[in-house]
Coordinates of C-alpha atoms in Angstrom, one line a residue:
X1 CA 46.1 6.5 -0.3
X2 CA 46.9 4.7 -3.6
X3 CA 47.1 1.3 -2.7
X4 CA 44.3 1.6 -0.1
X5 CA 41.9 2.9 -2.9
X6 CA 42.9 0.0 -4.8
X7 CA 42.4 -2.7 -1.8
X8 CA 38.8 -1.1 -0.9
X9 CA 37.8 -1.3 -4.6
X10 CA 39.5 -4.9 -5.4
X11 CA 37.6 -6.0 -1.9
X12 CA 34.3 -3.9 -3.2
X13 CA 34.1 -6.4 -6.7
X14 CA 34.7 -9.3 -4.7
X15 CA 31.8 -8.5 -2.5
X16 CA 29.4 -7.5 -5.6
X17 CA 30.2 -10.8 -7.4
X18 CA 30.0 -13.4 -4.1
X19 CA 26.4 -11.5 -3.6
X20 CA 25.3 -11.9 -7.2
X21 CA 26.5 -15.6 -6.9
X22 CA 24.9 -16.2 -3.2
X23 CA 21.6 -15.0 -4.4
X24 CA 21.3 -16.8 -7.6
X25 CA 21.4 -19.7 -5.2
X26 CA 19.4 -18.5 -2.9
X27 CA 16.5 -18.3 -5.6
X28 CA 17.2 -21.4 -7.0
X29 CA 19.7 -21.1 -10.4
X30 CA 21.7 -23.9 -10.7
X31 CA 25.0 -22.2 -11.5
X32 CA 26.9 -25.1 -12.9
X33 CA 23.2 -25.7 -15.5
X34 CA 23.6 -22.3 -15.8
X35 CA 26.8 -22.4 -17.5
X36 CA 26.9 -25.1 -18.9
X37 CA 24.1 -24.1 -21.0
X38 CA 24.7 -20.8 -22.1
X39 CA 28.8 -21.8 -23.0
X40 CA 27.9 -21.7 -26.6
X41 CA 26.0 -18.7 -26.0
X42 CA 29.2 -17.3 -24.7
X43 CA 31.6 -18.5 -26.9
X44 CA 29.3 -16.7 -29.8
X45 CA 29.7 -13.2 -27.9
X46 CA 33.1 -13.9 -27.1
X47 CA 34.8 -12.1 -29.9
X48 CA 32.5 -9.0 -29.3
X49 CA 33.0 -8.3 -26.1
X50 CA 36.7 -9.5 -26.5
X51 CA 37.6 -5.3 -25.8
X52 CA 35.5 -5.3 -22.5
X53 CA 36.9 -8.5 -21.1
X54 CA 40.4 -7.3 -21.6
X55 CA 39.3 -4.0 -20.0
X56 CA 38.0 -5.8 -16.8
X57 CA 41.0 -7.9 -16.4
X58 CA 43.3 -4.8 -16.9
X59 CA 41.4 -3.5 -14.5
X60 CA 41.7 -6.4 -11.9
X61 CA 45.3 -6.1 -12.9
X62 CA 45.7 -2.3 -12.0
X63 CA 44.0 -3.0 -8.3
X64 CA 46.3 -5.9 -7.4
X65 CA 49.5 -5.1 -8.5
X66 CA 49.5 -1.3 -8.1
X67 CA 51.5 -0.6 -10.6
X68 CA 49.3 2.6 -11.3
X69 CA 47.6 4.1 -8.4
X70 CA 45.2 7.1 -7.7
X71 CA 47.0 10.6 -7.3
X72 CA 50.1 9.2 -9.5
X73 CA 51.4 11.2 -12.5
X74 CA 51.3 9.9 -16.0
X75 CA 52.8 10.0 -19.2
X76 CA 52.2 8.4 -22.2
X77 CA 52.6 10.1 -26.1
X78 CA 53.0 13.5 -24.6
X79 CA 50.1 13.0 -22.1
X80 CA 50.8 14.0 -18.8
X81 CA 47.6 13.5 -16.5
X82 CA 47.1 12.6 -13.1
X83 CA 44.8 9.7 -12.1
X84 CA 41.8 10.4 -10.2
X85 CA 39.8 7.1 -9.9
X86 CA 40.2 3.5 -11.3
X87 CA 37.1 1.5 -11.5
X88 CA 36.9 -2.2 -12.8
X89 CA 36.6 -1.1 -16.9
X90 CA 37.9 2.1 -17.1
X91 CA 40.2 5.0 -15.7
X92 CA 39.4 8.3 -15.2
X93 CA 42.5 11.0 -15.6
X94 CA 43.0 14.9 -15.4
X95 CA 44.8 16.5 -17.6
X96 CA 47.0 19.3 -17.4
X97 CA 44.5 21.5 -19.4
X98 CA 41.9 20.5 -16.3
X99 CA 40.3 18.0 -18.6
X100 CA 38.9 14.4 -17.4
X101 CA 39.5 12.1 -19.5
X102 CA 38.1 8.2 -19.8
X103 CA 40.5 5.6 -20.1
X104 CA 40.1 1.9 -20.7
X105 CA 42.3 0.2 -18.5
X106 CA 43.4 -2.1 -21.1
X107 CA 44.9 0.4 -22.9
X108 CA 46.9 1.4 -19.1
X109 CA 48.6 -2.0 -19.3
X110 CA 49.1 -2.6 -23.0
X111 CA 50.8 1.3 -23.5
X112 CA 54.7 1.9 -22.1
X113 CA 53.6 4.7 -19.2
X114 CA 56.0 7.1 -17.8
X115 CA 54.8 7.2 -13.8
X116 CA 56.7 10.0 -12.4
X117 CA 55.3 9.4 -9.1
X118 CA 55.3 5.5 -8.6
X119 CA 58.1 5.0 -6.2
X120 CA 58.7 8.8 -5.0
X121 CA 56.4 12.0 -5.1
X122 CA 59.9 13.9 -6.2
X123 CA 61.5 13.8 -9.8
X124 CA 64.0 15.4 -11.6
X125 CA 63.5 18.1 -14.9
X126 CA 66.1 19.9 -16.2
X127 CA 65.7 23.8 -18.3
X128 CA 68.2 24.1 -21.2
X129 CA 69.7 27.4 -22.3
X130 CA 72.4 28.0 -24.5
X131 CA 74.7 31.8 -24.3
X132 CA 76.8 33.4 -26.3
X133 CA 80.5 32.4 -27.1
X134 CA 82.1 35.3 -25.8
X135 CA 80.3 34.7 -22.6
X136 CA 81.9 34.6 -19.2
X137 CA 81.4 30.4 -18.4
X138 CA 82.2 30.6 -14.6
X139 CA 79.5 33.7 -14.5
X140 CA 77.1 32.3 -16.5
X141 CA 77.0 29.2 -14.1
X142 CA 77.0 31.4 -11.5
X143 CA 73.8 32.7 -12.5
X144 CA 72.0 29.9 -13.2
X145 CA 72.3 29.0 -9.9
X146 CA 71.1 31.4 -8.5
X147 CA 67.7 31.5 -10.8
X148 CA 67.4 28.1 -9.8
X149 CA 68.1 28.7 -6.0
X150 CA 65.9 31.6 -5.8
X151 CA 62.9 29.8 -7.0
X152 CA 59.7 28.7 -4.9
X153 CA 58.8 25.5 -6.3
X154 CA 62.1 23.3 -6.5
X155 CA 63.9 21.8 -3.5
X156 CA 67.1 22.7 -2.6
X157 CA 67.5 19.0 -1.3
X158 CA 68.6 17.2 -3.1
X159 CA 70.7 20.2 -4.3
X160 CA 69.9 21.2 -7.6
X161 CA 72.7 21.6 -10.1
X162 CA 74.3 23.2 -13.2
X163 CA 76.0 21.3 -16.3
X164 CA 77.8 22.8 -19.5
X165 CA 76.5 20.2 -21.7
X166 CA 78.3 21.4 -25.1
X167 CA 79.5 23.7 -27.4
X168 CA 76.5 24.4 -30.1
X169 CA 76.4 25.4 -33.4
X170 CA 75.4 29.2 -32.4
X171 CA 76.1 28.9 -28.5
X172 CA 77.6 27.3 -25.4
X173 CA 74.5 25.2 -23.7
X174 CA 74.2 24.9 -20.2
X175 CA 71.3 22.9 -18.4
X176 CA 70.4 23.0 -15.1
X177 CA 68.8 20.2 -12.9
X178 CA 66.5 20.3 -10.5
X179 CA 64.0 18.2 -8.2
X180 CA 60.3 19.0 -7.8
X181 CA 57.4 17.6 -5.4
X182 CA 55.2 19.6 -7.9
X183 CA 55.1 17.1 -11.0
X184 CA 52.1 17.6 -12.7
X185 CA 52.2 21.8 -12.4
X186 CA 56.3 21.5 -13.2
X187 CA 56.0 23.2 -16.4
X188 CA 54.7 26.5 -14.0
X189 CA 58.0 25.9 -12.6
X190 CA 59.9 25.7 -15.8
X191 CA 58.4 28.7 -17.1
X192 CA 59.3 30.6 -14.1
X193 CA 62.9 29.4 -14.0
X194 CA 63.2 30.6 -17.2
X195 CA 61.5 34.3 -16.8
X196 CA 64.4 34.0 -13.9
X197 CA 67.2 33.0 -16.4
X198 CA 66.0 35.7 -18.0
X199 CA 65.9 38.7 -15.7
X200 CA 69.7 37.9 -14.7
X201 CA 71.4 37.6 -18.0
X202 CA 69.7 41.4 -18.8
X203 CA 71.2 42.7 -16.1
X204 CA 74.2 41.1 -16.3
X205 CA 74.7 41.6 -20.1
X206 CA 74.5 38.1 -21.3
X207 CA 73.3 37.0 -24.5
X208 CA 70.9 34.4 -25.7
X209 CA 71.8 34.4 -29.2
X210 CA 69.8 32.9 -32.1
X211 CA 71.1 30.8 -34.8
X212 CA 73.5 31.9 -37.4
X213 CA 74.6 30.9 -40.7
X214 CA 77.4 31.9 -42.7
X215 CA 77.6 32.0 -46.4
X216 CA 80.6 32.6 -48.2
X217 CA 80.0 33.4 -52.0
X218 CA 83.2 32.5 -54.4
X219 CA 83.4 35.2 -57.3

């Protein structure tokens, strides 16, 4: 749908601008006069509508290569949005807090952008947690696999897994990995997992534990 949103509107400007051009001829403006007389007209407004040039050529740029299409997922600076329609000057986004949002497209091609959906509608997130030291290892992992194979949300293919990533300060930290379809909602999923992680470790007497400092005092 992406890339045929971006054809139809690339093919929609093209239309609007051989129209404008065919009738200006069609009522007699000379286009070559035309320009050549107002060039130091244009050169004087050049510099303030530098912003709005470089917005419509982003915005050319966008359509053609498809480098960001509609229903792909963003990031940039902590902003995870999805897109929703890209006209010729600017972008329009929704955010995770169900907010539209404007964006030039100049500032789409200028910015480094995370798109989590560009090649595949599936990415990978991981939920950190971190146990006790007199904890079990094999039975923690245990249990996290289970959380994460109980919940709705994450696909079991590819096989999501689990990883003792180090021994902490205050605790041993395990991560688990997963793939979701549901990118811009996968915080729901998070939380969920980790309600999950939760529930288990109660009932099977594990313990988060908080971090500890100790102080020995010389006399």
């Amino acid at each position: 749908m992406g890339k045929k949103y971006s054809i139809y509107n690339l093919v929609k400007y093209l239309i609007i601008v051989i129209a404008i051009i065919v009738g200006l001829e069609m009522f007699g403006f000379n286009l070559s006069v035309l320009v050549a007389g107002s060039a130091a007209l244009l050169v004087g407004v050049g510099l303030g509508l530098q912003n709005l040039f470089s917005d419509f050529v982003s915005g050319i740029i966008l359509l053609v290569d498809s480098s960001v299409k509609v229903n792909d997922v963003l990031e940039s600076n902590g902003l995870v949005c999805t897109v929703k329609e890209i006209n010729l000057r600017t972008t329009t986004v929704l955010t995770r807090d169900d907010k539209y949002i404007i964006l030039p497209n100049s500032d789409l091609t200028k910015n480094q952008l995370i798109n989590w959906t560009h090649s595949d509608l599936t990415s990978r997130f991981d939920v950190s947690v971190g146990v006790d030291y007199s904890s079990n290892v094999n039975q923690v992992m245990q249990l996290l696999h289970q959380a994460v194979t109980e919940q709705e949300g994450i696909l079991q293919d590819p096989k999501p897994f689990v990883r003792f990533n180090e021994f902490g300060d205050s605790s041993l930290n395990f991560a688990i990995y997963f793939w979701s379809e549901d990118v811009f909602r996968v915080e729901n999923r998070k939380s969920e997992l980790r309600i999950r992680i939760f529930e288990l470790f109660q009932q099977n007497n594990i313990t988060i534990p908080f971090p500890q400092r100790v102080v020995h005092l010389n006399q």
